[in-house]
mmCIF file of N, CA and C and ligand atoms in Angstrom:
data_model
loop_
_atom_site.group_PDB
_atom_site.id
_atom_site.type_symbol
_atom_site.label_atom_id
_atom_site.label_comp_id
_atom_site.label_asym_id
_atom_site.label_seq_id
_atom_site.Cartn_x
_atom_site.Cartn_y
_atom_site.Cartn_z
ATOM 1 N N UNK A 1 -7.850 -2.271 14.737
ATOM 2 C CA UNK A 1 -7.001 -2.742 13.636
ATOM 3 C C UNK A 1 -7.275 -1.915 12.389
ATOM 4 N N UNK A 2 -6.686 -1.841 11.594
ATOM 5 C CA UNK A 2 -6.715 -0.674 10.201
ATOM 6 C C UNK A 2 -5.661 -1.815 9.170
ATOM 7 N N UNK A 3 -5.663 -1.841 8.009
ATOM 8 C CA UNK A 3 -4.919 -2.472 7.141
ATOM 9 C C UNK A 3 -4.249 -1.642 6.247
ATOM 10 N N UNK A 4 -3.270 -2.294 5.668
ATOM 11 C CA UNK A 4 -2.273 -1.954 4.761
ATOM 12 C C UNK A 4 -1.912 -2.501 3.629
ATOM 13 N N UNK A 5 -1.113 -2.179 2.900
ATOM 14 C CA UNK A 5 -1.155 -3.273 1.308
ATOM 15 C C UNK A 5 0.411 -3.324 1.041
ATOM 16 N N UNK A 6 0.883 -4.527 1.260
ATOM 17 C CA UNK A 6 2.241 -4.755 1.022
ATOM 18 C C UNK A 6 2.350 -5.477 -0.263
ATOM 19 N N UNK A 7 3.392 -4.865 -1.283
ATOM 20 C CA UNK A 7 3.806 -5.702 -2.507
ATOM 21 C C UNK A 7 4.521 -7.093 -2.106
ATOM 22 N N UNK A 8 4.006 -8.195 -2.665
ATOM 23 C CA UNK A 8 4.520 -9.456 -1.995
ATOM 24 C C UNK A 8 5.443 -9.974 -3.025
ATOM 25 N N UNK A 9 6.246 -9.268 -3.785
ATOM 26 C CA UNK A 9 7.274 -9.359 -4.742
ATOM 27 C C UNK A 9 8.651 -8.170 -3.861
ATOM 28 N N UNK A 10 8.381 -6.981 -3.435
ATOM 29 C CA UNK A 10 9.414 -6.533 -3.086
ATOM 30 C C UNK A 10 9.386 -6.101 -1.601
ATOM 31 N N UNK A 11 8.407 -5.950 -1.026
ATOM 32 C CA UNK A 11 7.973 -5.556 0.084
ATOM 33 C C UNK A 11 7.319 -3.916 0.344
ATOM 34 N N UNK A 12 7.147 -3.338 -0.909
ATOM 35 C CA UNK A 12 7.159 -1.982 -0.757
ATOM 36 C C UNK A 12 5.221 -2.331 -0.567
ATOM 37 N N UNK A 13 5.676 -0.918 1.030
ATOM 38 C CA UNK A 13 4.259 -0.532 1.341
ATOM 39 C C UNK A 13 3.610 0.445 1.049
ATOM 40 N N UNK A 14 2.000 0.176 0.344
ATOM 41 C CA UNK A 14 1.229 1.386 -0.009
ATOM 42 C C UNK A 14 0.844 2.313 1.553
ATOM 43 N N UNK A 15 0.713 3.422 1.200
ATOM 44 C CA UNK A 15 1.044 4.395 2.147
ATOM 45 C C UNK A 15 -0.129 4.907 1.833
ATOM 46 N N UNK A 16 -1.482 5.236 1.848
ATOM 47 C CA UNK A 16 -2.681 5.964 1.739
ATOM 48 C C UNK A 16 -2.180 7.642 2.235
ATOM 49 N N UNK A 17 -1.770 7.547 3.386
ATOM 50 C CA UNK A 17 -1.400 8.839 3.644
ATOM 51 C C UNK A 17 -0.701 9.708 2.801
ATOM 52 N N UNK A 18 0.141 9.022 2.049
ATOM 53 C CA UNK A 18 1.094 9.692 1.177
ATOM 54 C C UNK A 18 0.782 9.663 -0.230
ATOM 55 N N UNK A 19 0.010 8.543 -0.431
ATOM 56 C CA UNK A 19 -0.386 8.040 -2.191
ATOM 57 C C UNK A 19 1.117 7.874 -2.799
ATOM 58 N N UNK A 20 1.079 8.063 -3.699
ATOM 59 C CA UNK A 20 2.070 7.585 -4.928
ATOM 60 C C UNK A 20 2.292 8.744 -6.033
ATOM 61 N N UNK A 21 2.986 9.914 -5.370
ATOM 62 C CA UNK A 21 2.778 11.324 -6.080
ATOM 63 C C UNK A 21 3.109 10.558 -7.582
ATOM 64 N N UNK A 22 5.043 10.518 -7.402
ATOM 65 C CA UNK A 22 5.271 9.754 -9.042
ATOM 66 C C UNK A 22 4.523 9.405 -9.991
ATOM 67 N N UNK A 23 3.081 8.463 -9.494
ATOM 68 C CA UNK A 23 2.618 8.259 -10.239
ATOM 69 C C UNK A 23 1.309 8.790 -10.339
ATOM 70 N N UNK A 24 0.457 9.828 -10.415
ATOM 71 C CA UNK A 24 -0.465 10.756 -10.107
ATOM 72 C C UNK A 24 -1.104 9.853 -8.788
ATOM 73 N N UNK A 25 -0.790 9.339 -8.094
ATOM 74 C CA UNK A 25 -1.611 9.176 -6.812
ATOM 75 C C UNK A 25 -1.735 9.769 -5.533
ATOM 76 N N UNK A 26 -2.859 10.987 -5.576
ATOM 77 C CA UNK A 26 -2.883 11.803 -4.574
ATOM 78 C C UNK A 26 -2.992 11.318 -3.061
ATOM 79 N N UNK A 27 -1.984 11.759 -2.097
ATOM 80 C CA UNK A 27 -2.105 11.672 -0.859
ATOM 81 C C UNK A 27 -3.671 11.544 -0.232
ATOM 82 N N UNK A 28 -3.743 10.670 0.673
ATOM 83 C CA UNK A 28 -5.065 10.615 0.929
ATOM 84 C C UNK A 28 -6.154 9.211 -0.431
ATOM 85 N N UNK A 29 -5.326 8.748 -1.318
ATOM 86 C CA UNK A 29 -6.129 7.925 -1.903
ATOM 87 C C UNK A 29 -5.788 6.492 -1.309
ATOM 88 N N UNK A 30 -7.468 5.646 -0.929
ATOM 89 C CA UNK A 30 -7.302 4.403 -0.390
ATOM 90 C C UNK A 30 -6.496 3.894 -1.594
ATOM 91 N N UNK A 31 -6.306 2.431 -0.730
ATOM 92 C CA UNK A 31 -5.830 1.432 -1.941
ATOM 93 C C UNK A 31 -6.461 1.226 -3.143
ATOM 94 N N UNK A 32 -8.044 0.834 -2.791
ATOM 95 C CA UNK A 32 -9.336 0.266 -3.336
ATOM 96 C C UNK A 32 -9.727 0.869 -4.541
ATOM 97 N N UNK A 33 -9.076 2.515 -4.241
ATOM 98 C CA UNK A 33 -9.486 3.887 -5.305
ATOM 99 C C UNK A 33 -8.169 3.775 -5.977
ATOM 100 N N UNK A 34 -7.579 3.284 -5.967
ATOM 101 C CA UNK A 34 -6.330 3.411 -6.940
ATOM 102 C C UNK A 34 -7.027 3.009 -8.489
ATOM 103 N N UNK A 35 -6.274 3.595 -9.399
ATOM 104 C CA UNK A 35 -6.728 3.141 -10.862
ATOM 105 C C UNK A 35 -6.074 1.774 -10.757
ATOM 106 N N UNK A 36 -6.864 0.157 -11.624
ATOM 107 C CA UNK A 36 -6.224 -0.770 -11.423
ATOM 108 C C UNK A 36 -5.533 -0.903 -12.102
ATOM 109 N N UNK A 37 -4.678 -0.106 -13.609
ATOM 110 C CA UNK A 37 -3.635 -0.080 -13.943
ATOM 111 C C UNK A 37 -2.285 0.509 -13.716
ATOM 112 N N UNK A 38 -2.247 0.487 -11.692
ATOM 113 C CA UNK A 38 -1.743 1.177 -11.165
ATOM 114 C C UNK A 38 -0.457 0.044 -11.204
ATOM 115 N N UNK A 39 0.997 0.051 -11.031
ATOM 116 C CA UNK A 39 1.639 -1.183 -10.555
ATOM 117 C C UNK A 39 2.279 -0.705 -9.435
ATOM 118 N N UNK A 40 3.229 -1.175 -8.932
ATOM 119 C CA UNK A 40 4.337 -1.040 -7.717
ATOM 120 C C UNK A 40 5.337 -0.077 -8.268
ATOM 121 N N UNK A 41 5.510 0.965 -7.909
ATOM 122 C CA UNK A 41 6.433 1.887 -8.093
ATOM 123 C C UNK A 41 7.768 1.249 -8.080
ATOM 124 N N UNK A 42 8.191 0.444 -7.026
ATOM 125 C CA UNK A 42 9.471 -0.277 -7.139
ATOM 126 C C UNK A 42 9.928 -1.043 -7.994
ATOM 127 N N UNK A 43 9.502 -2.701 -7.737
ATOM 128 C CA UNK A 43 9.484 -3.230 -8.895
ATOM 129 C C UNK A 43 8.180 -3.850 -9.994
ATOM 130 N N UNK A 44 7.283 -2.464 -10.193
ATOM 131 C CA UNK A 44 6.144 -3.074 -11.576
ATOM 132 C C UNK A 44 4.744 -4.204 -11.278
ATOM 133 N N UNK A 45 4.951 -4.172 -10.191
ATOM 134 C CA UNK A 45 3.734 -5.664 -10.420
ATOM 135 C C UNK A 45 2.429 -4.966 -9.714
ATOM 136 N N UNK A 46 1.298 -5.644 -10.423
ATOM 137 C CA UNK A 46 0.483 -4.984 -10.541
ATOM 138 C C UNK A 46 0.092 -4.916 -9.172
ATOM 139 N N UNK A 47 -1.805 -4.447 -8.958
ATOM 140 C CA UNK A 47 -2.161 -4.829 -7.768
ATOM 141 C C UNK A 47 -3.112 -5.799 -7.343
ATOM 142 N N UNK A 48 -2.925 -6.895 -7.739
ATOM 143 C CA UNK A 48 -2.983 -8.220 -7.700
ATOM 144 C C UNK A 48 -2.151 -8.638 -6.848
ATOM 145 N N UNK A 49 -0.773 -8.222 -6.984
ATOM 146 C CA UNK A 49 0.059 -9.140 -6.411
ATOM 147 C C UNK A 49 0.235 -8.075 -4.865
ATOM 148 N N UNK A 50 -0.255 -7.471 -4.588
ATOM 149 C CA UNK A 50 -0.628 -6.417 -3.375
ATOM 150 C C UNK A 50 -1.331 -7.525 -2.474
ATOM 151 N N UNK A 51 -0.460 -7.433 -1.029
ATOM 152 C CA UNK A 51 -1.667 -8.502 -0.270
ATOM 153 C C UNK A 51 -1.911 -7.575 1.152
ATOM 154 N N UNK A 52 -2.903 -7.318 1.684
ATOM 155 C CA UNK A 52 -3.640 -6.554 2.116
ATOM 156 C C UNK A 52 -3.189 -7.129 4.155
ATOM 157 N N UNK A 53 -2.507 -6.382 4.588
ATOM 158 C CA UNK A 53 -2.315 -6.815 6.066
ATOM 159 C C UNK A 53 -2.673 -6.022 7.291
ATOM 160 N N UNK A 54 -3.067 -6.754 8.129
ATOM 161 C CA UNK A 54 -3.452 -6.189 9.632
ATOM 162 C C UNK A 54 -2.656 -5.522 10.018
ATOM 163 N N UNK A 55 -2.627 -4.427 10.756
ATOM 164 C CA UNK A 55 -2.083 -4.026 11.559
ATOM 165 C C UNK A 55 -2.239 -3.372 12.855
ATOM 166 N N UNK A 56 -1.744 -3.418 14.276
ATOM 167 C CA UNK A 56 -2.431 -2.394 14.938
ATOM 168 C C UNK A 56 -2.404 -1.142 15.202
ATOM 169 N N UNK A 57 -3.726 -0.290 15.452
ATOM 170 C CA UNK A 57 -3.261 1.117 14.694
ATOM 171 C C UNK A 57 -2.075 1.994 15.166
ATOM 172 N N UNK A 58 -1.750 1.704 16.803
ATOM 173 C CA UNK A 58 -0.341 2.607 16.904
ATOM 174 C C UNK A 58 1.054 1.541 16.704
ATOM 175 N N UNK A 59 0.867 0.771 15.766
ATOM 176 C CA UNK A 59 2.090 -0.246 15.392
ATOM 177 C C UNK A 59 2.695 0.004 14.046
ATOM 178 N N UNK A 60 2.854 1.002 13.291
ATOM 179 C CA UNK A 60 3.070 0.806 12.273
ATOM 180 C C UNK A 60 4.241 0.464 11.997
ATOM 181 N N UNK A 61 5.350 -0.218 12.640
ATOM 182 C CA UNK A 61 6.823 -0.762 11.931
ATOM 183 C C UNK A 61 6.159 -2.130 12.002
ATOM 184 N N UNK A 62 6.143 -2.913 12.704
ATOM 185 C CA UNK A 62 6.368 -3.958 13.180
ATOM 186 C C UNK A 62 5.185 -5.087 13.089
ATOM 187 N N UNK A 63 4.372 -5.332 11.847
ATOM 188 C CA UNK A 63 2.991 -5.968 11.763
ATOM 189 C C UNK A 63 2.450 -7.238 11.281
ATOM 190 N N UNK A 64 4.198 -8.035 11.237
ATOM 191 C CA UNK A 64 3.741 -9.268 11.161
ATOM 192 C C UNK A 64 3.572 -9.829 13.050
HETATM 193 ZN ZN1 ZN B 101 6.799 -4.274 -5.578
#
């Protein structure tokens, strides 16, 4: 199992692999290492409201 961080306001998923160029977040940065005045690229909310989910590792669409 490996986890992921879904915004529980819009659904947008943090992507470690990819980071968050837009917002200086280099590819390859965990969640954990994000600056915490990081928010949701989509719609703004911080990462607080980020809730952290299972997944299995060759499953990545489908992880509820
Ligand atoms: Zn969001």
């Amino acid at each position: 199992m490996k986890t992921k961080y879904v915004c529980q306001l819009c659904g947008y998923e943090y992507n470690p692999r990819l980071g968050d160029i837009d917002n200086d977040i280099e590819a390859g940065t965990d969640f954990e290492d994000i600056s915490s005045d990081w928010t949701c690229p989509l719609c703004g909310a911080g990462k607080d409201d980020f809730e952290c989910v299972e997944v299995d590792d060759d499953d990545d669409k489908d992880y509820e």
